[in-house]
Short mmCIF file of C-alpha atoms in Angstrom, two decimals:
data_model
loop_
_atom_site.label_atom_id
_atom_site.label_comp_id
_atom_site.label_asym_id
_atom_site.label_seq_id
_atom_site.Cartn_x
_atom_site.Cartn_y
_atom_site.Cartn_z
CA MET A 281 52.87 -22.93 -62.07
CA PRO A 282 50.01 -22.72 -65.03
CA ASP A 283 49.22 -26.97 -65.77
CA ALA A 284 48.83 -27.93 -69.32
CA PRO A 285 45.66 -28.77 -71.23
CA VAL A 286 43.31 -31.67 -72.22
CA VAL A 287 43.31 -32.42 -75.55
CA VAL A 288 39.41 -33.21 -76.77
CA ALA A 289 38.50 -35.22 -80.57
CA SER A 290 35.52 -34.01 -82.27
CA PRO A 291 33.15 -36.57 -83.82
CA THR A 292 32.22 -37.33 -87.26
CA ALA A 293 29.35 -35.86 -88.63
CA ARG A 294 28.48 -32.47 -88.85
CA GLY A 295 24.78 -33.44 -88.35
CA ARG A 296 21.21 -31.89 -87.72
CA GLU A 297 19.56 -29.20 -84.96
CA LEU A 298 19.05 -30.78 -81.94
CA SER A 299 15.36 -30.08 -80.68
CA TRP A 300 14.56 -29.33 -77.59
CA ARG A 301 13.99 -32.51 -75.88
CA GLU A 302 17.13 -33.59 -77.49
CA ARG A 303 19.37 -30.60 -75.99
CA ARG A 304 17.93 -31.03 -72.32
CA THR A 305 18.56 -35.26 -72.95
CA VAL A 306 22.52 -34.08 -73.76
CA ALA A 307 22.35 -31.50 -70.77
CA ILE A 308 21.57 -34.26 -68.26
CA GLU A 309 24.35 -36.39 -70.23
CA VAL A 310 26.91 -34.16 -70.21
CA ALA A 311 26.05 -33.31 -66.38
CA LEU A 312 26.27 -36.42 -64.98
CA GLY A 313 29.61 -37.60 -67.10
CA ARG A 314 31.70 -34.27 -65.70
CA ALA A 315 30.32 -35.57 -62.03
CA ALA A 316 31.89 -39.18 -62.69
CA VAL A 317 35.13 -37.55 -63.77
CA ARG A 318 35.41 -35.39 -60.84
CA VAL A 319 34.53 -38.31 -58.65
CA LEU A 320 37.03 -40.84 -60.15
CA GLY A 321 39.75 -37.49 -60.74
CA ALA A 322 39.70 -36.85 -57.01
CA SER A 323 40.90 -40.70 -56.44
CA LEU A 324 43.75 -40.71 -58.63
CA ARG A 325 47.34 -39.97 -58.47
CA LEU A 326 49.34 -38.02 -60.88
CA THR A 327 52.53 -38.08 -62.02
CA GLU A 328 53.75 -35.87 -64.77
CA ALA A 329 57.42 -35.78 -66.64
CA ASN A 330 59.82 -33.75 -68.91
CA ARG A 331 57.12 -30.93 -67.82
CA GLU A 332 60.25 -28.40 -68.61
CA ALA A 333 59.35 -29.24 -72.18
CA VAL A 334 56.15 -26.72 -72.40
CA GLU A 335 57.17 -24.67 -68.98
CA ARG A 336 59.82 -22.88 -71.96
CA LEU A 337 56.72 -22.54 -74.28
CA TRP A 338 54.27 -21.16 -71.85
CA ALA A 339 56.48 -18.34 -70.70
CA SER A 340 57.06 -17.14 -73.92
CA GLY A 341 53.82 -16.55 -74.62
CA GLY A 342 53.98 -17.99 -77.89
CA PRO A 343 51.05 -20.05 -79.72
CA VAL A 344 51.15 -24.45 -78.66
CA ILE A 345 49.55 -26.89 -80.29
CA TYR A 346 48.86 -30.15 -77.63
CA ALA A 347 48.25 -33.76 -78.86
CA ALA A 348 47.28 -36.96 -77.37
CA TRP A 349 46.35 -40.13 -78.60
CA HIS A 350 42.37 -39.98 -79.14
CA GLY A 351 42.13 -43.17 -76.44
CA ARG A 352 44.42 -41.85 -74.22
CA MET A 353 42.41 -38.18 -73.26
CA PHE A 354 39.70 -39.15 -70.73
CA LEU A 355 40.59 -37.28 -67.68
CA LEU A 356 43.12 -34.35 -68.68
CA PRO A 357 39.93 -32.40 -68.35
CA TYR A 358 40.16 -33.05 -64.82
CA PHE A 359 43.71 -32.50 -64.11
CA TYR A 360 44.53 -29.60 -66.10
CA GLY A 361 41.08 -28.17 -66.90
CA ARG A 362 40.68 -24.10 -66.02
CA ARG A 363 44.16 -23.26 -65.34
CA ARG A 364 45.12 -22.43 -68.65
CA VAL A 365 42.88 -21.20 -72.27
CA VAL A 366 42.82 -23.94 -74.64
CA HIS A 367 40.82 -24.65 -77.73
CA VAL A 368 38.90 -27.88 -78.90
CA LEU A 369 37.28 -29.16 -81.87
CA ALA A 370 34.18 -30.29 -81.51
CA SER A 371 31.77 -31.18 -84.29
CA ARG A 372 27.93 -29.82 -85.13
CA SER A 373 26.52 -33.49 -84.60
CA ARG A 374 25.07 -34.84 -80.91
CA ASP A 375 28.01 -36.24 -79.96
CA GLY A 376 29.78 -33.09 -80.76
CA GLU A 377 27.53 -31.20 -78.16
CA ILE A 378 27.88 -33.79 -75.79
CA VAL A 379 31.34 -32.92 -76.34
CA SER A 380 31.14 -29.19 -76.88
CA ARG A 381 29.19 -28.71 -73.82
CA PHE A 382 31.70 -31.33 -71.42
CA ALA A 383 34.33 -29.11 -72.72
CA ARG A 384 33.12 -25.74 -71.69
CA GLY A 385 32.62 -27.13 -68.33
CA PHE A 386 35.85 -27.96 -67.65
CA GLY A 387 37.07 -24.36 -68.70
CA PHE A 388 37.85 -24.98 -72.91
CA ARG A 389 37.23 -22.62 -75.78
CA VAL A 390 35.51 -25.01 -78.54
CA VAL A 391 35.26 -24.35 -81.65
CA ARG A 392 32.87 -26.15 -84.09
CA GLY A 393 33.55 -27.93 -87.15
CA SER A 394 35.12 -31.24 -88.03
CA THR A 395 38.54 -32.62 -89.26
CA SER A 396 37.13 -35.20 -91.32
CA ARG A 397 34.42 -33.56 -93.32
CA GLY A 398 35.47 -30.15 -94.49
CA ALA A 399 38.39 -30.64 -92.63
CA ALA A 400 39.87 -27.40 -93.93
CA PRO A 401 37.26 -24.75 -92.33
CA ALA A 402 38.29 -26.27 -89.23
CA ILE A 403 41.75 -26.15 -90.03
CA ARG A 404 41.67 -22.52 -90.91
CA ALA A 405 39.93 -21.77 -88.15
CA LEU A 406 42.32 -22.80 -85.46
CA ALA A 407 45.45 -21.45 -87.80
CA ARG A 408 43.85 -17.58 -87.18
CA LEU A 409 43.61 -18.55 -83.06
CA LEU A 410 47.07 -19.56 -83.20
CA ARG A 411 48.77 -16.60 -85.83
CA GLN A 412 46.43 -13.93 -84.21
CA GLU A 413 45.77 -14.56 -81.00
CA HIS A 414 48.30 -17.22 -80.03
CA ALA A 415 46.36 -19.41 -78.39
CA GLU A 416 47.06 -22.55 -77.25
CA VAL A 417 44.90 -25.71 -79.14
CA GLY A 418 44.10 -28.96 -78.63
CA ILE A 419 44.34 -31.97 -81.30
CA VAL A 420 43.98 -35.09 -81.47
CA PRO A 421 46.12 -36.95 -84.13
CA ASP A 422 44.42 -40.82 -84.72
CA GLY A 423 41.13 -38.84 -84.27
CA PRO A 424 38.02 -38.96 -84.94
CA ARG A 425 38.09 -42.75 -86.52
CA GLY A 426 41.47 -43.38 -86.19
CA PRO A 427 43.27 -46.20 -87.19
CA ARG A 428 44.71 -45.98 -83.66
CA TYR A 429 48.19 -45.11 -82.89
CA VAL A 430 48.56 -43.21 -86.77
CA ALA A 431 49.15 -39.41 -86.87
CA GLN A 432 46.89 -37.93 -89.29
CA ALA A 433 48.49 -34.98 -91.50
CA GLY A 434 45.83 -32.16 -89.56
CA PRO A 435 48.09 -31.66 -86.95
CA VAL A 436 51.51 -31.07 -88.72
CA LEU A 437 49.83 -29.37 -91.39
CA LEU A 438 48.13 -27.32 -88.63
CA ALA A 439 51.52 -26.22 -87.17
CA LYS A 440 52.57 -24.50 -90.79
CA LEU A 441 49.56 -22.65 -90.76
CA GLY A 442 49.32 -21.55 -87.57
CA ARG A 443 53.18 -20.86 -87.09
CA ALA A 444 53.26 -22.84 -83.66
CA PRO A 445 55.08 -25.72 -82.21
CA ILE A 446 53.13 -29.47 -81.67
CA VAL A 447 53.58 -30.98 -77.38
CA PRO A 448 53.15 -34.40 -77.77
CA LEU A 449 51.06 -35.84 -75.02
CA GLY A 450 51.94 -39.44 -73.66
CA ILE A 451 49.34 -40.52 -71.31
CA GLY A 452 49.49 -43.47 -69.21
CA ALA A 453 47.44 -45.41 -65.30
CA SER A 454 48.65 -48.08 -63.70
CA ARG A 455 45.34 -49.67 -63.72
CA ALA A 456 42.42 -49.49 -66.35
CA THR A 457 39.20 -50.20 -68.16
CA ARG A 458 40.11 -50.81 -72.18
CA LEU A 459 36.87 -50.09 -73.97
CA ARG A 460 36.27 -52.12 -77.02
CA SER A 461 36.14 -49.20 -79.46
CA TRP A 462 38.46 -48.47 -82.31
CA ASP A 463 40.69 -46.55 -80.09
CA GLU A 464 40.73 -48.67 -77.51
CA PHE A 465 39.60 -45.95 -75.31
CA LEU A 466 41.47 -46.12 -71.75
CA ILE A 467 39.52 -44.79 -68.33
CA PRO A 468 41.60 -45.54 -65.49
CA HIS A 469 40.25 -47.26 -62.43
CA PRO A 470 39.62 -45.52 -59.19
CA PHE A 471 42.59 -45.31 -57.18
CA ALA A 472 45.43 -45.69 -60.04
CA ARG A 473 48.35 -43.51 -60.92
CA VAL A 474 48.32 -41.79 -63.93
CA ALA A 475 51.38 -40.69 -66.03
CA VAL A 476 51.64 -38.02 -68.50
CA VAL A 477 54.97 -37.73 -70.25
CA PHE A 478 55.55 -34.30 -71.78
CA GLY A 479 57.07 -34.50 -75.74
CA ASP A 480 59.75 -32.20 -76.46
CA PRO A 481 57.92 -29.38 -79.07
CA LEU A 482 58.00 -30.15 -82.82
CA ALA A 483 58.38 -27.09 -85.02
CA VAL A 484 57.04 -27.29 -88.88
CA ALA A 485 58.55 -25.06 -91.30
CA ALA A 486 56.13 -22.38 -93.04
CA ASP A 487 57.45 -23.23 -96.08
CA ALA A 488 56.89 -26.92 -95.44
CA ASP A 489 56.73 -28.84 -98.79
CA ARG A 490 54.83 -32.24 -99.17
CA ALA A 491 57.73 -34.08 -98.20
CA ALA A 492 58.80 -32.06 -95.55
CA LEU A 493 55.08 -32.59 -93.88
CA GLU A 494 55.33 -35.93 -94.11
CA THR A 495 58.44 -36.23 -92.00
CA ALA A 496 57.30 -34.58 -89.66
CA ARG A 497 53.88 -36.93 -89.08
CA GLN A 498 55.82 -39.58 -89.01
CA HIS A 499 58.18 -37.70 -86.64
CA LEU A 500 54.58 -36.74 -84.66
CA GLU A 501 53.43 -40.30 -84.75
CA THR A 502 56.96 -42.01 -83.54
CA ALA A 503 57.11 -39.64 -80.06
CA LEU A 504 53.52 -39.71 -79.35
CA ARG A 505 54.27 -43.63 -79.86
CA ARG A 506 57.47 -43.87 -77.17
CA LEU A 507 56.28 -41.23 -75.11
CA THR A 508 52.54 -43.22 -74.47
CA LEU A 509 55.26 -46.27 -73.10
CA GLU A 510 56.59 -44.39 -70.89
CA ALA A 511 53.81 -43.05 -69.70
CA ASP A 512 52.70 -47.07 -69.12
CA ARG A 513 55.67 -47.67 -67.73
CA LEU A 514 55.56 -44.67 -65.18
CA ALA A 515 52.48 -45.45 -64.32
CA GLY A 516 53.20 -49.05 -63.32
CA ALA A 517 50.46 -49.94 -65.82
CA ARG A 518 50.42 -53.90 -66.38
CA GLY A 519 49.71 -55.99 -69.48
CA VAL A 520 49.62 -53.07 -72.06
CA PRO A 521 49.52 -54.34 -75.27
CA PRO A 522 52.17 -52.95 -77.85
CA LEU A 523 51.38 -49.75 -79.41
#
């Protein structure tokens, strides 16, 4: 039975071309990062809930958009990589090069662009993949700069243009470190329990107007907040701050 994909965020700036020395440094950083994720991931226990919600979409062979909060996607590459062909977005900056190489190392396909600067070309490129190839796309609704746990309009616009449902993912861990970043990036501790809760697909009509898109955005945000709390409870997380 196939598994679900990772969701990877794109950095903000497009940036200049990297020098040979910078590319070598990035290659080393990515190799070390992938190795660390594999070592950590091997110690974790994964629990899934409501997976049948997405299995029906997999069986149909149609396009799918997966959405998860920016700060909750750290170990999804380890758990779900190389099992489905998923397209993710990465900018042309140095950080985007790291994201791109890291994602490809776990079997994902990368579209270079940004959802914060020049968003329209990136959305159109992903929408074409969804319509023409029935692709699977991963996106972070509150990325790349937040506010944390607030869904932006990009995912629902992509769902409209790509004619694809959005499957929200809630992710939690029993024991984890929260970085002091805008997204409170979650890094599970070794031997922790990690929970992934799949949400019911959210459809956006091809003729949705601005009001309908805003309603869909609110529904997505509400679903992601609820699923994240469910994942925290399922994992047995302690001292979790409110969303």
